[in-house]
Amino acid sequence: MEFRKNDIVTLQIEDCGIDGEGIGKADGFTVFVKDAVIGDTVRAKIMKAKKNYGYGRLLEVLTPSPYRVEPKCPYARQCGGCQIQALSYEQQLAFKESKVRGHLERIGGFHDIPMESIIGMEEPYHYRNKAQFPVGRGKDGRIITGFYAGRTHSIIENRDCALGAAVNREVLDRVISYMETYHVEPYEEMTGKGLVRHILIRYGFFTGEVMVCVIVNGNRLPHSEKLVESLREIPGMTSITLNENRSRSNVILGEKLHLLWGQTYITDKIGDISYQISPLSFYQVNPQQTQKLYAKALEYADLHGEETVWDLYCGIGTISLFLAQQAKFVRGVEIVPAAIEDARRNAQLNGIENVEFFTGKAEEVLPREYEKHGVYADVIVVDPPRKGCDEVLLKTILKMQPKRVVYVSCDSATLARDLKYLCENGYQLDKICLVDQFAHTVHVETVVGLQRKDT
């Protein structure tokens, strides 16, 4: 039977796709259905049909799965932030393990994978220390803020995200109230007019410090002293800044920052290390789980105080400073100059002197330092972006022949590709552990320990 767009099908959901969508079959025709979970029987409308598969929209859950739960957030289906909130947390963890294992088997060609149990969260809600809320007008003309609906730029109004810090709501209430009182216009993407584009909030889970950064299509906020006055009433308020972004693009933050009150950063901790975080800093959004992730990376690095370590894609030095507690010397590399400035400041803040930071592309800095200056490494730690490691970088790692490589990944497909390359050229998988940093989403962090075969 041939299926077409707008056909209605009944499906038994038997599997889960890599983006969390349910997968069922109708007469051999595979249908991917967002918001359906394994074990559901559903009615779905086919929205797009290819030859052997299609994409459907969930119309009705006929028989709910034993793994289905009621989402805590009433906007979970519309919002693009959570993909699998309707799935029980235990099954979310099982899905993530299965996804990573599948990539390692299919892309990496690995079998008998030495995978430890996934490290889940004790409390899988209100864990995010950072949120960026777009600002606009609703259909009724009111100023609203919330999150974009999946794959759109339509704002779903929500000031109280189930994944965000509790302080977010109060900050948003006060900013919107100020905008209404002083007739400050929200930005309009279609026309490029209006002033307030986004509200960025960071919260220090260990210090209780709060940061608010208002991103504007200009260089000033009218009556900003009134906004400051209101925000300062919130306990823990530490940093209030204005960020200029006049670009007609999807980029949230511009490069120019103006201090409205307090300081330009907040301080937070991961383990015993303190970090200063500015609005522009990259910092892990889930500090409790990050501590577990870094502890696992440190365990896999197996440091005894005599090792020289390279930390590639080091950001603001989060892993570097963790490693420096147990290594002889650590060198970090990051392409973003502001992040390297933060890394150096963070080393100073913690009194850590056995570190050095380089600005540049890891795939350029590492070969240069190795080939020109003969800089060696006992252990190399990589924590690349989603696209994984550059091939030049992988080749340099192989030339340097460190005893151990620790690979921290946010994308298991590129991880599997890179591990295959390293393991075909002298390394072997020693240990793998998943750490769930992002409950209710399809994302997961993986840390892998590799050993050189001849050690």
XYZ file of C-alpha atoms in Angstrom:
455
model
C 0.000 0.000 0.000
C 1.267 3.465 -0.901
C 0.953 6.211 1.707
C 0.548 9.904 0.894
C 0.577 13.213 2.715
C -2.512 13.718 4.963
C -3.197 9.950 5.267
C -4.202 8.908 8.806
C -2.410 5.809 10.155
C -2.566 3.746 13.351
C 0.880 2.803 14.624
C 2.444 0.686 17.347
C 5.529 2.662 18.403
C 8.396 0.162 18.627
C 11.538 2.285 18.534
C 12.925 5.746 19.171
C 14.833 7.884 16.633
C 18.004 9.826 17.482
C 15.948 13.017 17.936
C 13.560 11.294 20.357
C 10.732 10.753 17.872
C 8.688 7.547 18.068
C 9.045 5.063 15.192
C 6.216 2.806 14.043
C 5.279 0.869 10.898
C 2.103 0.733 8.827
C 2.186 -2.132 6.271
C 5.991 -1.964 6.194
C 5.994 1.842 5.778
C 8.085 3.476 8.549
C 6.656 6.594 10.181
C 8.558 8.949 12.529
C 6.196 10.643 14.999
C 7.333 13.464 17.301
C 5.914 13.217 20.873
C 5.116 9.492 20.541
C 7.054 7.184 22.889
C 8.047 3.510 22.718
C 5.063 1.334 23.677
C 2.369 3.820 22.561
C -0.354 2.920 20.081
C -1.165 6.153 18.241
C -3.118 7.732 15.436
C -0.927 9.992 13.320
C -1.353 12.152 10.244
C 1.356 11.817 7.594
C 2.824 15.276 6.988
C 5.590 14.247 4.590
C 5.859 10.972 2.628
C 8.972 9.513 0.957
C 9.144 6.157 -0.831
C 9.667 3.902 2.214
C 9.195 6.245 5.147
C 7.393 9.373 6.264
C 6.948 11.894 9.080
C 3.714 12.037 11.002
C 2.035 14.397 13.459
C 0.616 12.837 16.599
C -3.181 13.129 16.604
C -4.158 10.842 19.456
C -2.596 8.350 21.864
C -4.938 5.362 21.622
C -3.123 3.216 24.198
C -0.433 4.937 26.255
C 2.929 3.288 26.762
C 3.880 2.075 30.267
C 6.843 4.472 29.875
C 4.654 7.502 29.147
C 4.425 10.163 31.863
C 2.578 13.467 32.121
C 5.057 16.261 31.218
C 5.659 18.669 34.099
C 5.606 21.574 31.645
C 2.277 22.334 29.883
C 4.224 23.615 26.838
C 6.456 20.549 26.420
C 4.925 19.550 23.055
C 5.039 23.013 21.489
C 8.387 24.216 22.821
C 11.580 23.278 20.989
C 13.567 22.889 24.217
C 12.421 19.460 25.506
C 12.000 16.592 23.066
C 11.294 13.660 25.412
C 9.597 15.037 28.538
C 6.692 12.586 28.007
C 9.089 9.640 28.508
C 9.851 8.404 32.047
C 13.306 9.471 33.222
C 14.538 5.850 33.521
C 13.567 5.283 29.866
C 15.220 8.546 28.832
C 18.495 7.216 30.248
C 17.984 3.856 28.493
C 17.284 5.701 25.205
C 20.517 7.713 25.528
C 22.603 4.607 26.247
C 21.045 2.855 23.263
C 21.666 5.872 20.994
C 25.376 6.124 21.905
C 25.883 2.357 21.709
C 24.180 2.325 18.283
C 26.502 5.033 16.939
C 29.597 3.281 18.299
C 28.520 0.007 16.668
C 27.285 1.356 13.324
C 29.683 4.256 12.699
C 32.676 3.169 14.789
C 32.447 -0.573 14.089
C 32.961 -1.363 17.800
C 31.730 -4.483 19.607
C 31.971 -5.539 23.273
C 31.917 -1.846 24.211
C 33.328 -1.264 27.749
C 30.410 0.961 28.782
C 29.804 1.819 32.431
C 26.307 2.609 33.733
C 25.020 6.033 32.690
C 25.238 8.687 35.431
C 21.736 10.131 35.679
C 20.460 13.136 37.603
C 19.024 12.993 41.108
C 16.585 15.813 40.275
C 15.963 16.076 36.507
C 14.188 19.464 36.683
C 15.341 23.058 37.318
C 18.959 22.141 36.582
C 19.937 24.747 33.964
C 22.042 27.672 35.204
C 21.564 29.676 32.000
C 18.560 30.677 29.895
C 18.125 33.032 26.925
C 14.558 34.244 26.512
C 13.489 35.928 23.241
C 11.159 38.930 23.677
C 8.311 39.838 21.325
C 4.595 40.599 21.158
C 1.810 38.033 21.373
C -1.177 37.919 19.023
C -3.084 40.114 21.470
C -0.336 42.784 21.391
C 1.063 42.091 24.873
C 4.828 41.945 25.416
C 5.742 38.277 25.875
C 8.834 36.201 26.494
C 9.386 32.463 26.451
C 10.980 30.005 24.048
C 10.780 29.356 20.352
C 8.452 26.601 19.179
C 10.399 23.717 17.607
C 12.069 24.738 14.296
C 10.354 28.143 14.237
C 10.831 31.654 15.564
C 7.331 31.825 17.067
C 7.562 32.540 20.790
C 5.722 30.153 23.120
C 4.962 32.343 26.141
C 6.500 30.830 29.271
C 8.261 32.631 32.110
C 8.716 29.540 34.246
C 10.654 26.860 32.350
C 10.639 23.495 34.151
C 14.355 23.077 33.381
C 15.450 26.582 34.419
C 16.418 28.143 37.741
C 13.554 29.345 39.946
C 14.824 32.953 39.812
C 14.095 33.225 36.058
C 10.415 33.998 36.529
C 11.019 36.935 38.863
C 13.648 38.424 36.549
C 11.348 38.157 33.517
C 8.351 39.594 35.405
C 10.407 42.648 36.389
C 11.932 43.226 32.930
C 8.528 42.972 31.181
C 6.915 45.234 33.805
C 9.669 47.833 33.227
C 9.179 47.600 29.439
C 5.416 48.124 29.776
C 5.802 51.042 32.200
C 8.362 52.928 30.097
C 7.032 51.874 26.649
C 10.219 50.053 25.656
C 9.533 48.141 22.458
C 10.486 44.492 21.915
C 12.530 43.704 18.810
C 10.682 42.560 15.697
C 12.617 40.133 13.506
C 10.637 40.818 10.337
C 11.253 44.573 10.301
C 14.477 44.853 12.343
C 12.759 47.503 14.498
C 12.263 47.612 18.251
C 14.831 47.474 21.029
C 14.838 44.476 23.432
C 15.774 41.218 21.681
C 16.606 38.710 24.427
C 16.982 38.457 28.186
C 19.892 36.285 29.284
C 19.913 34.999 32.879
C 22.684 33.061 34.591
C 22.449 31.643 38.101
C 25.312 30.357 40.275
C 23.965 27.167 41.865
C 26.808 27.067 44.388
C 27.126 30.807 45.093
C 23.518 32.008 44.656
C 24.754 34.866 42.417
C 22.412 36.105 39.668
C 23.291 37.736 36.332
C 20.896 39.555 34.001
C 21.994 40.667 30.545
C 19.500 42.538 28.337
C 20.349 42.155 24.635
C 19.271 45.201 22.629
C 19.123 46.412 19.047
C 20.987 49.596 20.022
C 23.441 50.864 22.640
C 21.253 52.091 25.504
C 18.068 51.393 27.454
C 15.787 54.331 28.303
C 15.301 54.728 32.082
C 17.750 51.873 32.670
C 18.215 53.076 36.271
C 14.568 52.086 36.955
C 15.179 48.557 35.656
C 18.358 48.305 37.760
C 16.453 49.510 40.827
C 13.850 46.779 40.357
C 16.290 43.943 39.577
C 18.501 44.800 42.557
C 15.651 43.782 44.869
C 16.163 40.136 43.806
C 18.355 38.265 46.343
C 21.779 37.355 44.916
C 21.691 39.949 42.098
C 25.342 40.507 41.189
C 25.609 41.554 37.545
C 23.314 43.656 35.324
C 24.608 44.356 31.827
C 23.477 45.508 28.404
C 24.643 43.722 25.266
C 24.575 45.417 21.830
C 23.400 43.317 18.904
C 22.241 45.221 15.828
C 22.777 42.343 13.385
C 19.873 41.013 11.303
C 20.739 37.412 12.175
C 19.882 34.572 14.545
C 22.992 35.216 16.645
C 21.810 36.074 20.158
C 24.759 37.985 21.639
C 26.731 40.842 20.122
C 30.326 41.607 21.126
C 29.825 44.950 22.942
C 28.918 44.801 26.605
C 27.930 47.758 28.833
C 27.840 47.453 32.627
C 24.596 48.823 34.095
C 25.255 47.793 37.701
C 27.466 45.515 39.817
C 30.124 43.622 37.919
C 30.343 42.029 34.476
C 30.533 38.477 35.802
C 29.236 36.080 38.426
C 31.294 33.415 40.183
C 30.325 29.767 40.450
C 32.050 26.522 41.391
C 32.549 23.060 39.951
C 34.039 20.917 42.704
C 36.744 22.935 44.456
C 37.416 25.223 41.484
C 35.817 28.686 41.197
C 35.034 30.210 37.802
C 34.187 33.757 36.797
C 31.480 33.702 34.126
C 30.576 36.667 31.916
C 27.504 36.866 29.623
C 29.752 35.832 26.718
C 31.505 32.939 28.531
C 30.912 29.342 27.545
C 30.125 27.482 30.771
C 28.427 24.131 31.252
C 24.704 24.662 31.896
C 24.378 21.886 34.485
C 27.087 22.339 37.131
C 26.057 19.412 39.352
C 26.378 16.897 36.516
C 29.437 18.669 35.097
C 31.261 17.916 38.333
C 30.492 14.211 37.787
C 31.558 14.450 34.124
C 34.900 16.083 34.969
C 35.514 13.650 37.831
C 35.082 10.837 35.297
C 37.426 12.561 32.796
C 39.995 12.959 35.596
C 39.618 9.286 36.541
C 40.182 8.218 32.916
C 43.219 10.538 32.595
C 44.770 8.504 35.458
C 47.123 11.272 36.619
C 49.805 10.742 39.275
C 51.392 14.197 39.446
C 54.147 13.633 36.863
C 52.162 14.020 33.625
C 52.136 16.767 31.022
C 48.575 17.191 29.722
C 47.065 19.023 26.722
C 43.428 20.125 27.029
C 42.093 20.894 23.548
C 38.972 23.053 23.021
C 39.445 24.171 26.643
C 36.863 27.015 26.779
C 37.263 29.060 29.972
C 39.611 26.422 31.392
C 36.978 24.327 33.176
C 38.576 20.906 32.522
C 42.159 22.303 32.447
C 41.939 23.552 36.022
C 40.385 20.282 37.179
C 43.281 18.347 35.570
C 45.910 20.745 36.950
C 45.056 19.610 40.490
C 46.631 16.225 39.718
C 48.987 16.837 36.767
C 52.522 18.217 36.594
C 51.576 20.731 33.870
C 48.502 21.440 31.713
C 48.325 23.353 28.411
C 44.912 24.488 27.184
C 43.934 25.585 23.654
C 40.810 27.510 22.606
C 39.950 29.556 19.501
C 37.899 32.241 21.342
C 40.218 34.977 22.736
C 37.703 36.072 25.421
C 37.476 32.477 26.685
C 41.276 32.304 27.020
C 41.246 35.575 28.981
C 38.624 33.980 31.268
C 40.757 30.811 31.561
C 43.835 32.792 32.643
C 41.757 34.787 35.127
C 40.224 31.587 36.508
C 43.686 30.034 36.978
C 44.730 33.159 38.897
C 41.511 33.161 40.922
C 42.252 29.616 42.118
C 46.000 30.129 42.602
C 46.771 27.468 39.966
C 50.156 28.109 38.318
C 50.932 24.839 36.506
C 48.807 25.814 33.473
C 49.401 27.686 30.220
C 46.743 28.754 27.710
C 47.031 29.278 23.940
C 44.609 31.164 21.695
C 44.042 29.508 18.322
C 42.627 26.496 16.513
C 43.572 23.270 18.270
C 44.426 21.740 14.879
C 46.974 24.543 14.304
C 48.388 25.134 17.795
C 49.059 21.482 18.666
C 51.070 20.624 15.480
C 53.018 23.901 15.789
C 53.972 23.359 19.420
C 54.823 19.699 18.813
C 56.776 20.082 15.566
C 58.513 23.430 16.241
C 59.027 23.275 19.977
C 58.937 19.544 20.632
C 56.185 19.917 23.249
C 55.139 16.463 24.409
C 52.020 15.081 26.137
C 51.502 12.070 28.376
C 47.735 12.608 28.230
C 45.592 14.541 25.743
C 42.039 15.564 26.637
C 39.672 16.732 23.871
C 36.216 18.264 24.320
C 35.328 19.379 20.781
C 32.148 21.019 19.429
C 29.471 18.862 17.774
C 31.427 18.500 14.541
C 34.110 16.537 16.412
C 37.888 16.766 15.962
C 39.623 18.065 12.865
C 41.528 15.297 11.010
C 44.800 17.293 11.197
C 44.400 17.320 14.973
C 43.777 13.564 15.135
C 46.893 12.967 13.010
C 48.978 15.123 15.354
C 47.659 13.193 18.378
C 48.801 9.980 16.667
C 52.246 11.489 15.980
C 52.604 12.614 19.605
C 51.585 9.162 20.864
C 50.317 10.107 24.332
C 49.831 7.140 26.658
C 46.182 8.066 27.128
C 43.540 10.123 25.309
C 40.358 11.256 27.070
C 37.593 12.268 24.655
C 34.599 14.212 26.018
C 31.785 14.454 23.465
C 28.363 16.045 23.090
C 27.699 14.258 19.766
C 28.025 10.484 19.717
C 28.003 10.252 15.894
C 31.160 12.365 15.427
C 32.610 10.703 18.542
C 32.202 7.261 16.937
C 33.849 8.493 13.720
C 36.870 9.930 15.577
C 37.262 6.915 17.865
C 37.282 4.621 14.841
C 40.184 6.626 13.367
C 42.189 6.587 16.623
C 41.544 2.891 17.248
C 42.590 1.952 13.711
C 45.891 3.717 14.384
C 47.291 2.429 17.657
C 44.696 3.092 20.386
C 42.057 0.969 22.085
C 38.877 1.752 23.995
C 39.480 1.380 27.701
C 36.337 2.783 29.333
C 33.201 4.708 28.313
C 30.694 6.479 30.531
C 27.650 8.612 29.710
C 26.696 11.541 31.931
C 23.197 12.949 31.512
C 23.606 16.723 31.537
C 20.358 17.468 29.727
C 17.318 15.633 31.121
C 14.171 15.699 28.906
C 16.240 16.424 25.786
C 17.893 13.942 23.409
C 21.396 15.229 24.243
C 23.939 13.440 26.420
C 27.638 13.842 27.239
C 29.991 10.892 26.775
C 33.482 10.541 28.205
C 35.842 7.952 26.722
C 39.217 6.723 27.969
C 41.633 5.452 25.285
C 44.934 3.650 25.897
C 47.860 3.367 23.511
C 48.030 -0.334 22.540
C 51.748 -0.711 23.213
C 51.651 0.640 26.792
